[in-house]
Every structure is written in structure tokens, then in C-alpha cells.
Amino acid sequence: MEKRLKRIRQYDDIFVHSDTLTCTLSGCVPCLYKINPSGLWFDEENDNYLIVKENQRPEMCPRSNSSTYRGLYNQRMNILTLGDGDFSFSLSICKGLKPKYAKHLVSTSYESYKTVRSTYLSAHEHILELQSLGSQVLHNVDACQLSEGNLPEFKFDRVVWNFPCVAAQNGLDGQATELQLNIDMMKSFFQNVGNVLKQLPDSGSEEASYPSEVHITHKTIEPFSWWHMEDIAKSQGFALIGKIVFDRLALQFIVF
Ligand SMILES: C[S@@+](CC[C@H](N)C(=O)[O-])C[C@H]1O[C@@H](n2cnc3c(N)ncnc32)[C@H](O)[C@@H]1O
């Protein structure tokens, strides 16, 4: 219990999507863990005693069967996804767009098509579906070398990278031992991403309330917290707008 108490999240600078919160309050354990990684829960029957619920697979969330995704994206936006894995994330965004706007979504992987396909069993199917919906799918896109030369000509309102991590050998992701490599990669990314973001609009323009954003999903426990992601972004001139508990069903992200 003491160990778990230490894992209570600091709530003063993080938002929770209303779907995640509502789900938690109706008893969903995977959502409880998203909000509170300690699993502590108020036991109403015994009034003020805290109990620990054991975590459950994400599929136990009653929303996991829903094909309706809500979140931070809409069809007015040009959206670039980076470092996707099996392309299910890009596909979920794409399905939320009206068909004629699917071409505004550019979905990319760092790896070649061949590597993606051999690493993720479902990738091929997801890529085909994305393409049939009209989204552009690109491979070998390096988030640290973004330029108009290797992407479609338009610029983006949203650039999204979920769980960035340097690639280690055997298809694994680099962890603590690659700390400096990860930091350097993110620094390079934030140095480059401005090349493909739409210009921030003038305060007087129609789009004034609609500036470009970079969304990074990142774990907050050690060793991931050692990256100091916010400091990296700030060092490259980005301001933190907010942090949101990640919920793949609500598509929420850390927002710069
Ligand atoms: C932990 S995986 C996350 C995969 C996927 N985004 C997800 O959320 O399941 C890290 C991803 O970062 C990608 N990556 C590593 N270096 C990259 C780079 N320089 N540019 C773009 N993606 C990169 C890897 O290919 C891998 O897909």
C-alpha cells in the first residue's frame, strides 16, 4: 500500500478527458489506472477507506468496443502523424474525419514498409484501409529531418508523435540506456518540426484562435521522466499548452 501511495499522480498540472473520468466513476478499472497509477479507490461501503483495485487489460474498458473516437482533431486540420507503429492510431483519426478530408491526414512511419509489415501483423491491413479512405501513407520519414521536400506540399496544423523512442536493435525500443540518444532525438525533432507547421496566425486573422500544435504522448514515470520533455521543447521555443492523461479511446495527448 505504501509503495502504491507513492505512485499517486500529481494532479495540479494535468487534465483528464471527460470520457476517461466518466468511465472511471462508473467503475472502469483500466480508466482508474490511467488517472491514478496506484489503483487506489475510495470504498464507498466503508466510507473513507481506500482500497486497491487490481489493474485490468485495456479491453475491459466498456468503451473499447466503440468505433467512435473523440478527441483533439477535426477536419479543419492538416494532421501529420509520425513514428506510427501498426498505423491503428492514424486509422482511428482518419475514421473520425469525413471522407473528403481524409487527404488532410498524412500518416507516417520511420521504418520502411517492409519492416513495419514484418514488425506489426495488422499494419498491412490498417495501411490499406487508410489508403482506401484517402489518407497518404509514407514510410522512412525521419521526425528529425522534416522538410517540405519529403512530405506533401501543405503544412500542418497538428503534428502528432506517440511514444517517441529511438529504435534499438531487434525492433526493440531504446529505454534508459538510450537516454541521451532519446533526448538528442527529441531536441532535433523540436528544432525541425517548425519547417512543416503552419505559420502561427497573426492575432488579427480569422485563424487566430487556431494555432499549430505539436502533440507528444510520453510516459511520466522513470526512466521516461528523465528525458525532461518539456524542457527540451521549451529550449526550442515551444510553449507548453497543457498535459492530458492518455486515453487511446479519447485520443488525448501532451500538447505543445
Ligand atoms: C515506442 S514506439 C511507438 C510506436 C507508435 N507510435 C505507438 O504509439 O505504438 C517508438 C516509435 O518511434 C519511431 N521512431 C524512432 N526514431 C524515429 C525518428 N527519428 N523519426 C520518426 N519516428 C521514429 C519508431 O519507429 C517507433 O515506431
Short mmCIF file of C-alpha atoms and ligand atoms in Angstrom, two decimals:
data_model
loop_
_atom_site.label_atom_id
_atom_site.label_comp_id
_atom_site.label_asym_id
_atom_site.label_seq_id
_atom_site.Cartn_x
_atom_site.Cartn_y
_atom_site.Cartn_z
CA MET A 1 0.00 0.00 0.00
CA GLU A 2 2.80 2.40 0.94
CA LYS A 3 4.51 1.71 -2.38
CA ARG A 4 1.27 2.38 -4.23
CA LEU A 5 0.65 5.60 -2.32
CA LYS A 6 3.95 6.89 -3.69
CA ARG A 7 2.59 6.38 -7.20
CA ILE A 8 -0.33 8.77 -6.79
CA ARG A 9 -0.26 11.19 -9.68
CA GLN A 10 0.34 14.88 -9.18
CA TYR A 11 -2.91 16.43 -10.33
CA ASP A 12 -2.04 20.09 -10.34
CA ASP A 13 -0.87 20.30 -13.96
CA ILE A 14 -2.71 17.54 -15.80
CA PHE A 15 -6.14 17.32 -17.42
CA VAL A 16 -8.36 14.28 -17.86
CA HIS A 17 -10.73 13.84 -20.76
CA SER A 18 -14.34 13.79 -19.61
CA ASP A 19 -14.82 10.34 -21.21
CA THR A 20 -11.99 8.88 -19.13
CA LEU A 21 -13.31 10.43 -15.94
CA THR A 22 -16.90 9.38 -16.52
CA CYS A 23 -15.74 5.86 -17.32
CA THR A 24 -13.66 5.74 -14.12
CA LEU A 25 -16.53 6.95 -11.99
CA SER A 26 -18.76 4.27 -13.42
CA GLY A 27 -16.29 1.64 -12.20
CA CYS A 28 -13.90 1.07 -15.12
CA VAL A 29 -10.63 -0.21 -13.68
CA PRO A 30 -8.35 0.39 -16.72
CA CYS A 31 -9.52 4.02 -16.72
CA LEU A 32 -8.93 4.29 -12.96
CA TYR A 33 -5.32 3.27 -13.60
CA LYS A 34 -4.95 5.88 -16.34
CA ILE A 35 -5.90 8.58 -13.90
CA ASN A 36 -4.34 7.07 -10.81
CA PRO A 37 -1.48 4.61 -11.44
CA SER A 38 -1.62 3.49 -7.78
CA GLY A 39 -5.02 1.81 -8.31
CA LEU A 40 -6.30 3.33 -5.07
CA TRP A 41 -10.04 3.73 -4.91
CA PHE A 42 -12.48 5.14 -2.40
CA ASP A 43 -14.51 2.37 -0.81
CA GLU A 44 -17.98 3.84 -0.50
CA GLU A 45 -19.38 0.94 1.51
CA ASN A 46 -16.83 1.50 4.28
CA ASP A 47 -16.93 5.23 3.85
CA ASN A 48 -13.44 6.69 3.87
CA TYR A 49 -11.27 3.61 3.44
CA LEU A 50 -9.06 3.39 0.40
CA ILE A 51 -8.95 0.09 -1.38
CA VAL A 52 -6.70 -1.08 -4.17
CA LYS A 53 -8.29 -2.45 -7.31
CA GLU A 54 -6.12 -4.77 -9.38
CA ASN A 55 -5.46 -3.46 -12.85
CA GLN A 56 -7.20 -4.97 -15.86
CA ARG A 57 -6.48 -5.25 -19.57
CA PRO A 58 -7.46 -2.14 -21.58
CA GLU A 59 -10.01 -4.28 -23.47
CA MET A 60 -12.02 -4.46 -20.22
CA CYS A 61 -12.89 -0.79 -20.65
CA PRO A 62 -16.51 -0.74 -21.82
CA ARG A 63 -15.60 1.86 -24.42
CA SER A 64 -13.05 -0.40 -26.10
CA ASN A 65 -15.63 -1.86 -28.48
CA SER A 66 -16.75 1.54 -29.65
CA SER A 67 -15.66 2.64 -33.09
CA THR A 68 -16.44 6.26 -32.30
CA TYR A 69 -13.38 8.23 -31.33
CA ARG A 70 -13.46 11.69 -29.92
CA GLY A 71 -10.55 13.93 -29.31
CA LEU A 72 -8.44 16.82 -30.29
CA TYR A 73 -8.72 16.54 -34.06
CA ASN A 74 -11.20 17.65 -36.65
CA GLN A 75 -11.49 18.08 -40.39
CA ARG A 76 -10.39 21.65 -40.47
CA MET A 77 -6.88 20.45 -39.66
CA ASN A 78 -3.98 19.16 -41.70
CA ILE A 79 -2.61 16.42 -39.46
CA LEU A 80 0.76 14.66 -39.60
CA THR A 81 1.35 11.51 -37.56
CA LEU A 82 4.96 10.48 -37.01
CA GLY A 83 6.55 7.19 -35.96
CA ASP A 84 3.32 5.28 -36.11
CA GLY A 85 3.58 1.58 -35.33
CA ASP A 86 0.80 -0.57 -36.76
CA PHE A 87 -0.99 2.54 -38.10
CA SER A 88 -4.05 1.87 -35.95
CA PHE A 89 -3.65 5.30 -34.40
CA SER A 90 -3.63 7.12 -37.73
CA LEU A 91 -6.53 4.99 -38.87
CA SER A 92 -8.59 5.91 -35.81
CA ILE A 93 -8.10 9.60 -36.56
CA CYS A 94 -8.90 9.03 -40.22
CA LYS A 95 -12.15 7.25 -39.42
CA GLY A 96 -13.22 10.28 -37.41
CA LEU A 97 -12.84 12.56 -40.44
CA LYS A 98 -15.38 12.98 -43.19
CA PRO A 99 -14.10 11.12 -46.30
CA LYS A 100 -13.34 14.25 -48.29
CA TYR A 101 -10.99 15.43 -45.54
CA ALA A 102 -9.02 12.18 -45.20
CA LYS A 103 -6.41 13.55 -47.58
CA HIS A 104 -5.57 16.16 -44.94
CA LEU A 105 -4.12 13.38 -42.79
CA VAL A 106 -0.59 12.21 -43.59
CA SER A 107 0.35 9.05 -41.71
CA THR A 108 4.00 8.08 -41.48
CA SER A 109 6.39 5.51 -40.10
CA TYR A 110 10.10 5.84 -39.50
CA GLU A 111 10.69 2.32 -40.69
CA SER A 112 10.32 1.05 -44.24
CA TYR A 113 7.08 -0.56 -45.32
CA LYS A 114 8.79 -3.96 -45.26
CA THR A 115 9.95 -3.53 -41.64
CA VAL A 116 6.60 -2.16 -40.49
CA ARG A 117 4.81 -5.05 -42.09
CA SER A 118 7.09 -7.66 -40.54
CA THR A 119 7.00 -5.99 -37.10
CA TYR A 120 3.24 -5.40 -36.83
CA LEU A 121 0.91 -8.13 -38.00
CA SER A 122 -2.04 -5.79 -38.53
CA ALA A 123 -0.09 -2.95 -40.16
CA HIS A 124 -0.74 -4.00 -43.75
CA GLU A 125 -4.50 -4.11 -43.19
CA HIS A 126 -4.51 -0.71 -41.48
CA ILE A 127 -2.37 0.87 -44.20
CA LEU A 128 -4.66 -0.43 -46.93
CA GLU A 129 -7.68 0.95 -45.10
CA LEU A 130 -6.02 4.33 -44.62
CA GLN A 131 -5.19 4.48 -48.30
CA SER A 132 -8.68 3.44 -49.33
CA LEU A 133 -10.08 6.24 -47.16
CA GLY A 134 -7.80 8.70 -48.96
CA SER A 135 -5.07 9.32 -46.38
CA GLN A 136 -1.49 9.47 -47.58
CA VAL A 137 0.76 6.86 -46.00
CA LEU A 138 4.52 7.44 -46.11
CA HIS A 139 7.42 5.37 -44.83
CA ASN A 140 11.05 6.21 -43.96
CA VAL A 141 10.00 9.59 -42.58
CA ASP A 142 12.52 10.83 -40.03
CA ALA A 143 10.94 13.15 -37.46
CA CYS A 144 14.33 14.81 -37.06
CA GLN A 145 14.58 15.71 -40.73
CA LEU A 146 11.18 17.09 -41.52
CA SER A 147 11.02 19.36 -44.51
CA GLU A 148 8.62 20.18 -47.27
CA GLY A 149 10.86 18.10 -49.54
CA ASN A 150 9.92 14.74 -48.06
CA LEU A 151 6.29 15.47 -47.20
CA PRO A 152 3.28 16.76 -49.16
CA GLU A 153 3.43 20.40 -50.01
CA PHE A 154 0.96 21.63 -47.46
CA LYS A 155 1.86 22.49 -43.89
CA PHE A 156 0.31 21.04 -40.79
CA ASP A 157 -1.93 22.30 -38.01
CA ARG A 158 -1.16 19.27 -35.85
CA VAL A 159 1.96 17.13 -35.70
CA VAL A 160 1.49 14.08 -33.51
CA TRP A 161 4.09 11.63 -32.26
CA ASN A 162 3.01 8.96 -29.80
CA PHE A 163 5.60 7.44 -27.52
CA PRO A 164 8.69 8.60 -29.39
CA CYS A 165 11.68 6.42 -28.71
CA VAL A 166 14.89 5.70 -30.60
CA ALA A 167 14.82 2.38 -32.34
CA ALA A 168 17.09 -0.17 -30.66
CA GLN A 169 18.27 -3.46 -32.13
CA ASN A 170 15.88 -6.32 -32.93
CA GLY A 171 12.92 -4.00 -33.32
CA LEU A 172 13.01 -3.05 -29.62
CA ASP A 173 12.61 0.48 -28.32
CA GLY A 174 15.52 2.17 -26.61
CA GLN A 175 14.97 2.71 -22.90
CA ALA A 176 17.14 4.00 -20.02
CA THR A 177 20.41 3.09 -21.67
CA GLU A 178 19.49 5.22 -24.66
CA LEU A 179 18.51 8.21 -22.53
CA GLN A 180 20.88 10.69 -24.14
CA LEU A 181 20.03 9.40 -27.63
CA ASN A 182 16.35 9.94 -26.91
CA ILE A 183 16.97 13.43 -25.58
CA ASP A 184 19.06 14.30 -28.63
CA MET A 185 16.40 12.89 -30.93
CA MET A 186 13.65 14.98 -29.34
CA LYS A 187 15.81 18.09 -29.43
CA SER A 188 16.42 17.54 -33.11
CA PHE A 189 12.70 16.92 -33.68
CA PHE A 190 11.67 20.17 -32.00
CA GLN A 191 14.36 22.00 -33.97
CA ASN A 192 12.90 20.68 -37.23
CA VAL A 193 9.18 20.44 -36.76
CA GLY A 194 8.69 24.17 -37.36
CA ASN A 195 9.54 23.51 -41.03
CA VAL A 196 6.26 21.71 -41.53
CA LEU A 197 3.98 23.52 -39.10
CA LYS A 198 1.69 26.18 -40.47
CA GLN A 199 2.82 29.65 -39.58
CA LEU A 200 1.28 30.74 -36.34
CA PRO A 201 -1.50 33.10 -37.41
CA ASP A 202 -1.50 36.80 -36.68
CA SER A 203 -3.64 37.65 -33.71
CA GLY A 204 -5.97 39.63 -36.00
CA SER A 205 -6.53 36.84 -38.53
CA GLU A 206 -9.54 34.56 -38.80
CA GLU A 207 -7.47 31.64 -37.57
CA ALA A 208 -6.20 33.45 -34.52
CA SER A 209 -7.73 31.01 -32.07
CA TYR A 210 -6.43 28.08 -34.04
CA PRO A 211 -2.62 27.99 -33.87
CA SER A 212 -0.47 25.00 -34.82
CA GLU A 213 0.29 22.43 -32.14
CA VAL A 214 2.69 19.55 -31.56
CA HIS A 215 1.26 16.61 -29.62
CA ILE A 216 3.62 14.20 -27.91
CA THR A 217 2.47 11.20 -25.90
CA HIS A 218 5.05 10.29 -23.30
CA LYS A 219 5.10 8.20 -20.16
CA THR A 220 5.65 10.19 -17.00
CA ILE A 221 7.26 7.53 -14.81
CA GLU A 222 11.02 6.89 -14.64
CA PRO A 223 13.05 6.48 -16.80
CA PHE A 224 10.83 8.47 -19.17
CA SER A 225 10.60 11.42 -16.80
CA TRP A 226 14.41 11.74 -17.04
CA TRP A 227 14.03 12.96 -20.62
CA HIS A 228 12.55 16.23 -19.32
CA MET A 229 10.46 16.52 -22.47
CA GLU A 230 9.01 19.88 -21.52
CA ASP A 231 12.46 21.40 -21.11
CA ILE A 232 13.55 20.06 -24.49
CA ALA A 233 10.52 21.58 -26.19
CA LYS A 234 10.90 24.86 -24.34
CA SER A 235 14.58 25.05 -25.26
CA GLN A 236 13.50 25.07 -28.91
CA GLY A 237 10.96 27.85 -28.43
CA PHE A 238 7.78 25.85 -27.79
CA ALA A 239 5.35 26.74 -25.01
CA LEU A 240 3.50 24.06 -23.13
CA ILE A 241 -0.26 24.40 -23.57
CA GLY A 242 -1.19 21.52 -21.30
CA LYS A 243 -0.95 17.85 -20.43
CA ILE A 244 -3.76 15.34 -20.66
CA VAL A 245 -3.97 11.78 -19.37
CA PHE A 246 -3.56 9.50 -22.39
CA ASP A 247 -6.66 7.59 -23.36
CA ARG A 248 -6.41 5.88 -26.72
CA LEU A 249 -10.20 5.88 -26.94
CA ALA A 250 -10.36 9.61 -26.46
CA LEU A 251 -7.10 10.43 -28.27
CA GLN A 252 -5.65 12.81 -25.77
CA PHE A 253 -2.06 14.00 -25.72
CA ILE A 254 0.52 16.18 -24.16
CA VAL A 255 0.17 19.35 -26.16
CA PHE A 256 2.92 21.80 -27.06
C1 LIG B 1 7.63 3.20 -28.70
S1 LIG B 1 7.43 3.13 -30.44
C2 LIG B 1 5.83 3.86 -30.58
C3 LIG B 1 5.14 3.42 -31.82
C4 LIG B 1 3.76 4.03 -32.02
N1 LIG B 1 3.86 5.47 -32.17
C5 LIG B 1 2.85 3.66 -30.89
O1 LIG B 1 2.43 4.56 -30.14
O2 LIG B 1 2.53 2.50 -30.74
C6 LIG B 1 8.54 4.40 -30.96
C7 LIG B 1 8.37 4.77 -32.41
O3 LIG B 1 9.23 5.86 -32.73
C8 LIG B 1 9.72 5.64 -34.03
N2 LIG B 1 10.93 6.42 -34.26
C9 LIG B 1 12.17 6.24 -33.76
N3 LIG B 1 13.01 7.16 -34.26
C10 LIG B 1 12.27 7.95 -35.09
C11 LIG B 1 12.57 9.07 -35.90
N4 LIG B 1 13.79 9.60 -35.97
N5 LIG B 1 11.57 9.61 -36.63
C12 LIG B 1 10.30 9.10 -36.58
N6 LIG B 1 9.98 8.04 -35.82
C13 LIG B 1 10.95 7.47 -35.09
C14 LIG B 1 9.95 4.16 -34.07
O4 LIG B 1 10.00 3.71 -35.39
C15 LIG B 1 8.74 3.64 -33.34
O5 LIG B 1 7.68 3.43 -34.22
#
